[in-house]
PDB file of C-alpha atoms and ligand atoms in Angstrom:
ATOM      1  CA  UNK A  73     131.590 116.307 219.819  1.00 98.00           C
ATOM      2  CA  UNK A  74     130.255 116.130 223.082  1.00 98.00           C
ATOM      3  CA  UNK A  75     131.900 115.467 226.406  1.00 98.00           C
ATOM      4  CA  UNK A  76     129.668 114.437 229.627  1.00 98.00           C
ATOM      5  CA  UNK A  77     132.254 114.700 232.568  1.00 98.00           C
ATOM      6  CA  UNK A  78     131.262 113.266 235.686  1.00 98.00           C
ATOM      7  CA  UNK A  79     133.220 114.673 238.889  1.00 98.00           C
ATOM      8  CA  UNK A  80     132.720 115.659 242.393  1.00 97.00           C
ATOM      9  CA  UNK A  81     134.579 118.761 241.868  1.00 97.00           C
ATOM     10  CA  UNK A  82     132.798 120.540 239.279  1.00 98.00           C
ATOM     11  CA  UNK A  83     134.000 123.481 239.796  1.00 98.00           C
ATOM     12  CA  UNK A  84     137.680 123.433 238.964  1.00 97.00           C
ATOM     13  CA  UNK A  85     136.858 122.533 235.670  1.00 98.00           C
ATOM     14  CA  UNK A  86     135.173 126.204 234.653  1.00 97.00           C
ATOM     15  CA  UNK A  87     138.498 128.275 234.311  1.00 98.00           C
ATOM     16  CA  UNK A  88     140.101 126.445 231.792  1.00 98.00           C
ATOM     17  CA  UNK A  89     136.798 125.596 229.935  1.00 98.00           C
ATOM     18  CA  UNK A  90     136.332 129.746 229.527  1.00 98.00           C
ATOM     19  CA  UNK A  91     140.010 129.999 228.193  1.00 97.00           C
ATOM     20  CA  UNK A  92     141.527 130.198 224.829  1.00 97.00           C
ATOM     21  CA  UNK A  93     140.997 128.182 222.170  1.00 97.00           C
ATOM     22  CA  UNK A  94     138.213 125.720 224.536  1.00 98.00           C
ATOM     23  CA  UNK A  95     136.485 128.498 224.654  1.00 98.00           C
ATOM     24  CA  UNK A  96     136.308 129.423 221.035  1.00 98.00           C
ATOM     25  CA  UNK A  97     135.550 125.842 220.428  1.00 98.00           C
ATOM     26  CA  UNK A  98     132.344 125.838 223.054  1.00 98.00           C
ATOM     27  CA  UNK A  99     131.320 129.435 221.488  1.00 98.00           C
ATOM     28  CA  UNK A 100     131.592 127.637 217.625  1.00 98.00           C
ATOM     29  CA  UNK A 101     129.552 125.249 218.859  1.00 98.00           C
ATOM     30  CA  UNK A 102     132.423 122.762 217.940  1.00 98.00           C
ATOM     31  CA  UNK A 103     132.663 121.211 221.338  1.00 98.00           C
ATOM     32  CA  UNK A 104     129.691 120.401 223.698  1.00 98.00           C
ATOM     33  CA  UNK A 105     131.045 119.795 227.244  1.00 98.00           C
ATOM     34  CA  UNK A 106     128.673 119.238 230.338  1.00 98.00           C
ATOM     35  CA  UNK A 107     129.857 118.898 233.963  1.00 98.00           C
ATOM     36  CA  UNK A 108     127.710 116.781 235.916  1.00 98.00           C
ATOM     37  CA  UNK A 109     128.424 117.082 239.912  1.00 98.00           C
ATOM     38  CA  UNK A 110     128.199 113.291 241.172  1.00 98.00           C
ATOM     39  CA  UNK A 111     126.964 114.622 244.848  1.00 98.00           C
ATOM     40  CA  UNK A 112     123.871 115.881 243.142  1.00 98.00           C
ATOM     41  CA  UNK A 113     122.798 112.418 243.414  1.00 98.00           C
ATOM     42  CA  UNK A 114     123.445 111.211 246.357  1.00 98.00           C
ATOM     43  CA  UNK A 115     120.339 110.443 248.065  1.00 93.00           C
ATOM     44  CA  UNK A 116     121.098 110.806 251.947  1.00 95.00           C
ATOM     45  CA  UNK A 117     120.642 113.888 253.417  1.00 96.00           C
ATOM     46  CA  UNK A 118     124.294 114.421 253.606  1.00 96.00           C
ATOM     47  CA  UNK A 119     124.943 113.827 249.789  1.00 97.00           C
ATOM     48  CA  UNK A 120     127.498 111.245 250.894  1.00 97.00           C
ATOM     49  CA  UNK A 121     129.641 109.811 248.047  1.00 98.00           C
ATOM     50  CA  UNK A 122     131.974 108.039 250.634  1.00 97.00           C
ATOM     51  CA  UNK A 123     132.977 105.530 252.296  1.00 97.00           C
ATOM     52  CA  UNK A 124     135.183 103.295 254.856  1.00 96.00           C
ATOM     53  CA  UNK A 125     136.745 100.406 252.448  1.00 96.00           C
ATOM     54  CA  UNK A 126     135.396  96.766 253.630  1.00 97.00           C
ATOM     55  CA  UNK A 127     138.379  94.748 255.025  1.00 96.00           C
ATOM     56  CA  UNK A 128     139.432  97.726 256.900  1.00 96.00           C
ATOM     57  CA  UNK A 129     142.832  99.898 255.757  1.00 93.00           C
ATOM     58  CA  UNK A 130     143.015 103.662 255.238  1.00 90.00           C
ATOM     59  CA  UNK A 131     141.469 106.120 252.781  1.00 93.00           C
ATOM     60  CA  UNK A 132     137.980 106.754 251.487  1.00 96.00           C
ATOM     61  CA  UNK A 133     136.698 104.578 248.647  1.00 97.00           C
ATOM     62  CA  UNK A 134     133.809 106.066 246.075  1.00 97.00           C
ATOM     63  CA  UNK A 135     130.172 104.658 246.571  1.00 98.00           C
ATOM     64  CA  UNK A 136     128.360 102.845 243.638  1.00 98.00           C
ATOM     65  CA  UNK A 137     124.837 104.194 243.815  1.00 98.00           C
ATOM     66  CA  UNK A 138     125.625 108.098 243.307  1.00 98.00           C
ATOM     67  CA  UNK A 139     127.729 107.309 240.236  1.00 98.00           C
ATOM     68  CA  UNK A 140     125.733 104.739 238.878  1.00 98.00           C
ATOM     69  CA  UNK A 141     122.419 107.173 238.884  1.00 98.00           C
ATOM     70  CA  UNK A 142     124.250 110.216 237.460  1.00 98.00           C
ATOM     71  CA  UNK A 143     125.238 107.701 234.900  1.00 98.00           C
ATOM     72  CA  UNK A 144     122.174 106.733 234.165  1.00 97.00           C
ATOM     73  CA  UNK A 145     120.383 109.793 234.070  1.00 97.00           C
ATOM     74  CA  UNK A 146     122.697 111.389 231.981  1.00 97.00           C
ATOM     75  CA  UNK A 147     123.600 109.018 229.644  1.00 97.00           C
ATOM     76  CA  UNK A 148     120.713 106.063 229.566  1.00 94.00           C
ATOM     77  CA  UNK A 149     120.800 102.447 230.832  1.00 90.00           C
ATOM     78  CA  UNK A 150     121.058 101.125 227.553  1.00 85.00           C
ATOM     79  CA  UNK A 151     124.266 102.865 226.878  1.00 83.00           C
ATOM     80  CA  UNK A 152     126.344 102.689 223.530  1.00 92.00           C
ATOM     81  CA  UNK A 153     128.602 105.611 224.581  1.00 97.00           C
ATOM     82  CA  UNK A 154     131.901 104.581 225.827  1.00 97.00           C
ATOM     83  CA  UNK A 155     132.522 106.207 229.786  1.00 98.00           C
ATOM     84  CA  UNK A 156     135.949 106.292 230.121  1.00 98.00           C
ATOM     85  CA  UNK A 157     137.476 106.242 234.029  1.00 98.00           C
ATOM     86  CA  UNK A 158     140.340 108.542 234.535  1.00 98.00           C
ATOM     87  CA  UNK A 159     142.758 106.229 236.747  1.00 97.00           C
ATOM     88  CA  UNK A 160     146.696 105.733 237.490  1.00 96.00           C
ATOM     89  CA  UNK A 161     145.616 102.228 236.404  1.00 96.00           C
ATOM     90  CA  UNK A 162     144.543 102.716 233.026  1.00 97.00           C
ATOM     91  CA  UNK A 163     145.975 102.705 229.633  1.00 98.00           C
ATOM     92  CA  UNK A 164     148.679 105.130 228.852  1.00 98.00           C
ATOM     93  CA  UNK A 165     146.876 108.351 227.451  1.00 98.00           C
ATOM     94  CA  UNK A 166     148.675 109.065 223.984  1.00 97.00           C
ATOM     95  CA  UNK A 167     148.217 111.208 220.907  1.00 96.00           C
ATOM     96  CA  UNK A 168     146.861 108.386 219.298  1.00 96.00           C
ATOM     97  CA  UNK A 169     144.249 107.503 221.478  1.00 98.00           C
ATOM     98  CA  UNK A 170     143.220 110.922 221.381  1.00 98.00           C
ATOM     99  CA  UNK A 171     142.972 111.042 217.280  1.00 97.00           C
ATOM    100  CA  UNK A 172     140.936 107.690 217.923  1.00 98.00           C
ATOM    101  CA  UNK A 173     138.466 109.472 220.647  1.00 98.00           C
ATOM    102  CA  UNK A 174     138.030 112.657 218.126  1.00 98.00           C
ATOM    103  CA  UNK A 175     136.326 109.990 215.878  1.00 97.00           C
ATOM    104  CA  UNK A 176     133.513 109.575 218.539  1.00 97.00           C
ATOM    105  CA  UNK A 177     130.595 111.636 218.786  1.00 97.00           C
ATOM    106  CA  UNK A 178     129.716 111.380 222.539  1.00 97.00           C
ATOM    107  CA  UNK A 179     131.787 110.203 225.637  1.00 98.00           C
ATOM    108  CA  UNK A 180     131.312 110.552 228.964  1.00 98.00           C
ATOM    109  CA  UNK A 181     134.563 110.820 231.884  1.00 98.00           C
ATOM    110  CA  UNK A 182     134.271 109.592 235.437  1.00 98.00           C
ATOM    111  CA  UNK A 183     136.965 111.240 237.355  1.00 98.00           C
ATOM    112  CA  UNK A 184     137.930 109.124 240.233  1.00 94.00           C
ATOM    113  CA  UNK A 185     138.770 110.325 243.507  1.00 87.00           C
ATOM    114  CA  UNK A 186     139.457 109.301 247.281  1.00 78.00           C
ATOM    115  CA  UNK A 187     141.542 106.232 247.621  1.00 84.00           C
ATOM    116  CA  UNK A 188     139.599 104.455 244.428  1.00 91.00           C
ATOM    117  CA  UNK A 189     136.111 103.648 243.464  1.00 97.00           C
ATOM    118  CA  UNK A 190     134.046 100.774 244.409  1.00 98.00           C
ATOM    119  CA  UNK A 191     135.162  97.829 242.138  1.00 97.00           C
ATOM    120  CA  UNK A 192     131.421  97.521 240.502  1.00 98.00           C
ATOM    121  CA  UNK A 193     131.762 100.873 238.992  1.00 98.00           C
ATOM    122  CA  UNK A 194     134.669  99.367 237.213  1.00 98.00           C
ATOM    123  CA  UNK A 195     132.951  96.442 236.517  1.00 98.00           C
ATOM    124  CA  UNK A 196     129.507  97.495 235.481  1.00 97.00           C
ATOM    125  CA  UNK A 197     129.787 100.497 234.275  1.00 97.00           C
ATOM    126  CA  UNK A 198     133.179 101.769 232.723  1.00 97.00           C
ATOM    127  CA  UNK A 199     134.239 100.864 229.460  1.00 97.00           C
ATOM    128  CA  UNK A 200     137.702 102.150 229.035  1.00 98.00           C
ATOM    129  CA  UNK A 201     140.712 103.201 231.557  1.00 98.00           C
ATOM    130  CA  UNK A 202     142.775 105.706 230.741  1.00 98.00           C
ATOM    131  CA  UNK A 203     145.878 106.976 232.611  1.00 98.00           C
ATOM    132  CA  UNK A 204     147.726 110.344 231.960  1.00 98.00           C
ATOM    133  CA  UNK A 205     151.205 109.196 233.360  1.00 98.00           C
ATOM    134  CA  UNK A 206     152.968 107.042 235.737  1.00 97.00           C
ATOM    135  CA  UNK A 207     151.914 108.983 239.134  1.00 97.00           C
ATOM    136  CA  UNK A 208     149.299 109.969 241.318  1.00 96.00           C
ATOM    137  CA  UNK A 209     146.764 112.907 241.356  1.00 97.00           C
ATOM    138  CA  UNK A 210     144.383 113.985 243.789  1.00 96.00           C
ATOM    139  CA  UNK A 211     141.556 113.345 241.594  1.00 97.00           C
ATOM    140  CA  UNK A 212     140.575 112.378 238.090  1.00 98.00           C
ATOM    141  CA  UNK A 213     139.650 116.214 237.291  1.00 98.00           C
ATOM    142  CA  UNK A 214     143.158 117.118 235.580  1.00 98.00           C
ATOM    143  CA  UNK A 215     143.444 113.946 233.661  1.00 98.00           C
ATOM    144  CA  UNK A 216     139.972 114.652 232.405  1.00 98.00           C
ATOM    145  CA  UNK A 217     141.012 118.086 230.913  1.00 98.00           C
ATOM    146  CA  UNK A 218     144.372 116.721 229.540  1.00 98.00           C
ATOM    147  CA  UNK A 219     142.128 114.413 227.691  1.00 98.00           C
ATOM    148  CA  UNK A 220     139.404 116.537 226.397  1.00 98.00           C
ATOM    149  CA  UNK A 221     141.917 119.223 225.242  1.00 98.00           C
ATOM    150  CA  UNK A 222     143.932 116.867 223.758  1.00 98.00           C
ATOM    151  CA  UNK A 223     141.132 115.029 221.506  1.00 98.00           C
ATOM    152  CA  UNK A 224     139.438 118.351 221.003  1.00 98.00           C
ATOM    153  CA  UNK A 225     142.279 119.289 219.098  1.00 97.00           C
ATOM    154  CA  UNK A 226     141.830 116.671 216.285  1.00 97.00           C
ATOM    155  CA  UNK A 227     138.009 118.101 215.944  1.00 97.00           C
ATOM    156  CA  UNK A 228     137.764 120.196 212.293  1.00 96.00           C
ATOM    157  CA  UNK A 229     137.920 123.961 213.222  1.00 96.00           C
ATOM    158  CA  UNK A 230     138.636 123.864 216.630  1.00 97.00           C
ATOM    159  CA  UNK A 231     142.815 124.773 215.923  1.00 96.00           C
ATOM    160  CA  UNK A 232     142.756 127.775 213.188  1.00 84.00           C
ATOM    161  CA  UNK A 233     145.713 126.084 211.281  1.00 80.00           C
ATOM    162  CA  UNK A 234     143.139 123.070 209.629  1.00 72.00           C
ATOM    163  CA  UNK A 235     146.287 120.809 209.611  1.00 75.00           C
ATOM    164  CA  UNK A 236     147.496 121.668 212.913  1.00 73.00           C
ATOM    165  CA  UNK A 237     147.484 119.110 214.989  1.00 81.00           C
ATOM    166  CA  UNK A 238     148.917 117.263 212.389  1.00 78.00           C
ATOM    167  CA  UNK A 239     152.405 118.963 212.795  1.00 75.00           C
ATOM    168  CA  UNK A 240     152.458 118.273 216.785  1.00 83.00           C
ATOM    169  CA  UNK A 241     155.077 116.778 218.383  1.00 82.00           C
ATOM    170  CA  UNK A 242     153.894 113.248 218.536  1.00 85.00           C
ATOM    171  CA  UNK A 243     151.695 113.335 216.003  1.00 82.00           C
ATOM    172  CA  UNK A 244     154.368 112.027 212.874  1.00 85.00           C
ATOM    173  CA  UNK A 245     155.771 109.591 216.279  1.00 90.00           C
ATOM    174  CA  UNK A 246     158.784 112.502 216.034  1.00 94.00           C
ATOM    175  CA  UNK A 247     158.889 115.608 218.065  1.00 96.00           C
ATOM    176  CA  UNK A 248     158.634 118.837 216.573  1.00 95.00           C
ATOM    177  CA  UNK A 249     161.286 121.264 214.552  1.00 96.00           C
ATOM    178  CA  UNK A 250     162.021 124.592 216.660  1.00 97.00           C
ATOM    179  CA  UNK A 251     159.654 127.550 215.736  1.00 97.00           C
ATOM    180  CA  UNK A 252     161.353 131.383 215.265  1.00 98.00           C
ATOM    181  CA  UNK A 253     159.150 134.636 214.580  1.00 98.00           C
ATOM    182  CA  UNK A 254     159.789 138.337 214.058  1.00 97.00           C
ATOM    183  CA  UNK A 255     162.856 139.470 215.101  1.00 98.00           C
ATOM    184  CA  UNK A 256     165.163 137.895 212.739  1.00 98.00           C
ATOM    185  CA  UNK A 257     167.846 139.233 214.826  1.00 98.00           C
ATOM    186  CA  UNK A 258     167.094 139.083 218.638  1.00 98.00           C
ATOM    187  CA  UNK A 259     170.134 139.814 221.258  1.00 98.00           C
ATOM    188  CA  UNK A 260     172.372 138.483 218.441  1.00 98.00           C
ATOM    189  CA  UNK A 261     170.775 135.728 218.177  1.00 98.00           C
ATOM    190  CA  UNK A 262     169.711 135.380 214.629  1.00 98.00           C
ATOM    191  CA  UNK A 263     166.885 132.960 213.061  1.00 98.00           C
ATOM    192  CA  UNK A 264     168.453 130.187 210.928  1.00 98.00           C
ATOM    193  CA  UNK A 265     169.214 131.568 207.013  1.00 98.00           C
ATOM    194  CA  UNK A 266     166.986 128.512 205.208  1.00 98.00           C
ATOM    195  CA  UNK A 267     163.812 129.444 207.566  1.00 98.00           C
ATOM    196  CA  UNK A 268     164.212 133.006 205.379  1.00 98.00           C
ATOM    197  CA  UNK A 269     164.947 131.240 201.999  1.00 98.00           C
ATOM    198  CA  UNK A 270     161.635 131.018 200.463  1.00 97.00           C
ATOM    199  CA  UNK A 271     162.880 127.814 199.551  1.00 98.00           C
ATOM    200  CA  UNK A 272     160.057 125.770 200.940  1.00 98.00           C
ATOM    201  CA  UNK A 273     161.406 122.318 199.597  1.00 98.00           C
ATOM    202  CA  UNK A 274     164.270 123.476 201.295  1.00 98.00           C
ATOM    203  CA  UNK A 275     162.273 124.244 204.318  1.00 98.00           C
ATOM    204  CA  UNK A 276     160.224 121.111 204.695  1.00 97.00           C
ATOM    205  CA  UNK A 277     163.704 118.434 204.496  1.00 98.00           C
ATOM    206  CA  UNK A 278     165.538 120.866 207.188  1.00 98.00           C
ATOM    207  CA  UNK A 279     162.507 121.038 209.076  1.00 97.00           C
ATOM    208  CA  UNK A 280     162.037 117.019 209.133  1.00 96.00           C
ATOM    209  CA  UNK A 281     165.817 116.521 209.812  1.00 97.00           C
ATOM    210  CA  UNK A 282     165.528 118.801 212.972  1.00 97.00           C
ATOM    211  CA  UNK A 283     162.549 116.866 213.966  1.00 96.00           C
ATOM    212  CA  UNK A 284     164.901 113.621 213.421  1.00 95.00           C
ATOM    213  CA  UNK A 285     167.576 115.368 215.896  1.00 97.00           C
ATOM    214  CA  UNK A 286     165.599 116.164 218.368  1.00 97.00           C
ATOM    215  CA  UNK A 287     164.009 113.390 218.953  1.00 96.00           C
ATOM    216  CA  UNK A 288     166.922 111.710 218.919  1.00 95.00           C
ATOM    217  CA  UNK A 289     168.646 113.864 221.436  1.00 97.00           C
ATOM    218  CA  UNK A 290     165.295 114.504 223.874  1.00 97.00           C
ATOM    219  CA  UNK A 291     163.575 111.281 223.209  1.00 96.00           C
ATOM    220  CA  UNK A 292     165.405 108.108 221.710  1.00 94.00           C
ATOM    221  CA  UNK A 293     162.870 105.654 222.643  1.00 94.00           C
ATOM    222  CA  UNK A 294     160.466 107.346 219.963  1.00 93.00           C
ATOM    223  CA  UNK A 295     162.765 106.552 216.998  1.00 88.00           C
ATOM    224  CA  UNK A 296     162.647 103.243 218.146  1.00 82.00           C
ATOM    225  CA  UNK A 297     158.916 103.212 217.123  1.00 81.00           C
ATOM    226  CA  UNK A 298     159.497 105.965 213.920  1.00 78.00           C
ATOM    227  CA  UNK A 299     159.201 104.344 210.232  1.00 71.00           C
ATOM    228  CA  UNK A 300     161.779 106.136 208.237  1.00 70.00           C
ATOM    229  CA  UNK A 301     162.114 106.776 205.635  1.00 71.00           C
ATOM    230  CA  UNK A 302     165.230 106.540 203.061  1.00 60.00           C
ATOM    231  CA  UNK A 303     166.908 109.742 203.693  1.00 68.00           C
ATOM    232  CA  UNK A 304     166.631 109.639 207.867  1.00 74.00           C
ATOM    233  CA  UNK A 305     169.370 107.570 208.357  1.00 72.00           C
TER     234      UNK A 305
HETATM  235  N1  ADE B 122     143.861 109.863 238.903  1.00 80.38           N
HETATM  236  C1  ADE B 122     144.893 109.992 239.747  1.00 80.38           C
HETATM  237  N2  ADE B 122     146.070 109.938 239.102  1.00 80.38           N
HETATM  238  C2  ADE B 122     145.772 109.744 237.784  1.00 80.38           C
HETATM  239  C3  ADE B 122     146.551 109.601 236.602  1.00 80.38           C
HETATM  240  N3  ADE B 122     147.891 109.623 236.629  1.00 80.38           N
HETATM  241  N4  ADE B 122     145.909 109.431 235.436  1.00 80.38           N
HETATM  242  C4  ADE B 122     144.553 109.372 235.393  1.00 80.38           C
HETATM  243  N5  ADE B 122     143.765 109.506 236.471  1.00 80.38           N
HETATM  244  C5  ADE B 122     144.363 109.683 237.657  1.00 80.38           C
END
């Protein structure tokens, strides 16, 4: 899958790209992620990609015609590939709209910045708006990781577990059941007796009905949503 990310920041982007399981992901050849620095073209001599807002008011708003050529170099006039602007005013970013994004071989993120972009960016050339939570960044940049890590996730081979993100919290619309590893005894503390059963029947239903608790405890407005089944009651 390929990611075209579109930012004046460029640069805060490399660290976590060269990290972890990204990077393994880039390396496989899994993921395909270009960074495309906005001022690049900005024709004036002082790459400007700002500007006072018409009708007066505060803040810096983000010209048109820099973000509508690196657009359109990158990605072609006639453009079937959704760009996606990252923006407090977009739809709330969840883990199913990053399943549904995993399905698409090419997008391209505009990371906003400034007080806002010019409204004919928004008009003309984004297709989707996509917010990562009710407050404000600096930037677009964060958002645009969150969402490329989080989609890359559903791509075959980039988690080592090949059902993996299948067993998230969020994924089932339930949060996860607690994890334990070696010790099983640590400061007294032991790891629960079924989790060294072998019983994996056993297993799997306490495993689901921890899930059920602790999503009812941490986040009751999920069950709301959850389709039990006949046992959860
Ligand atoms: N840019 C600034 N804040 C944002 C947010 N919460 N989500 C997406 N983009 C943003």
């Amino acid at each position: 899958m390929r990611f075209d990310i579109f930012t004046l920041f460029p640069e805060v982007f490399q660290p976590y790209l060269d990290a972890s399981i990204i990077k393994r992901a880039r390396q496989n050849g899994l993921i395909d992620i270009n960074l495309y620095n906005i001022r690049d073209w900005a024709k004036d001599r002082h790459h400007t990609t700002d500007d006072t807002p018409y009708g007066g008011g505060g803040g810096m708003v983000m010209k048109p015609e820099p973000v509508f050529e690196a657009v359109e170099a990158v990605l072609g006039t006639q453009r079937q590939i959704p760009l996606i602007l990252m923006t407090p005013q977009g739809r709330p970013f969840t883990q199913k709209i990053a399943k549904e994004l995993s399905t698409v071989q090419h997008i391209g993120l505009l990371c906003g910045h400034y007080e806002g972009i010019d409204e004919r960016i928004r008009e003309h050339l984004i297709t989707d708006e996509i917010s990562i939570g009710d407050y404000v960044l600096t930037g677009g940049e964060l958002p645009a990781l969150v969402i490329m890590d989080a989609v890359s996730r559903y791509i075959p081979g980039v988690l080592g577990d090949p059902t993996g993100a299948e067993d998230d919290s969020h994924a089932s619309g339930l949060l996860e059941y607690p994890h334990y590893t070696r010790p099983p005894v640590f400061r007294g503390w032991p790891v629960p007796d079924i989790l060294l059963s072998g019983n994996h029947a056993e297993i799997d239903r306490w495993r689901h009905e921890q899930s059920m608790k602790r999503t009812a405890e941490k986040r009751p407005d999920l069950l709301d949503k959850f389709q039990s089944g006949q046992d959860d009651e």
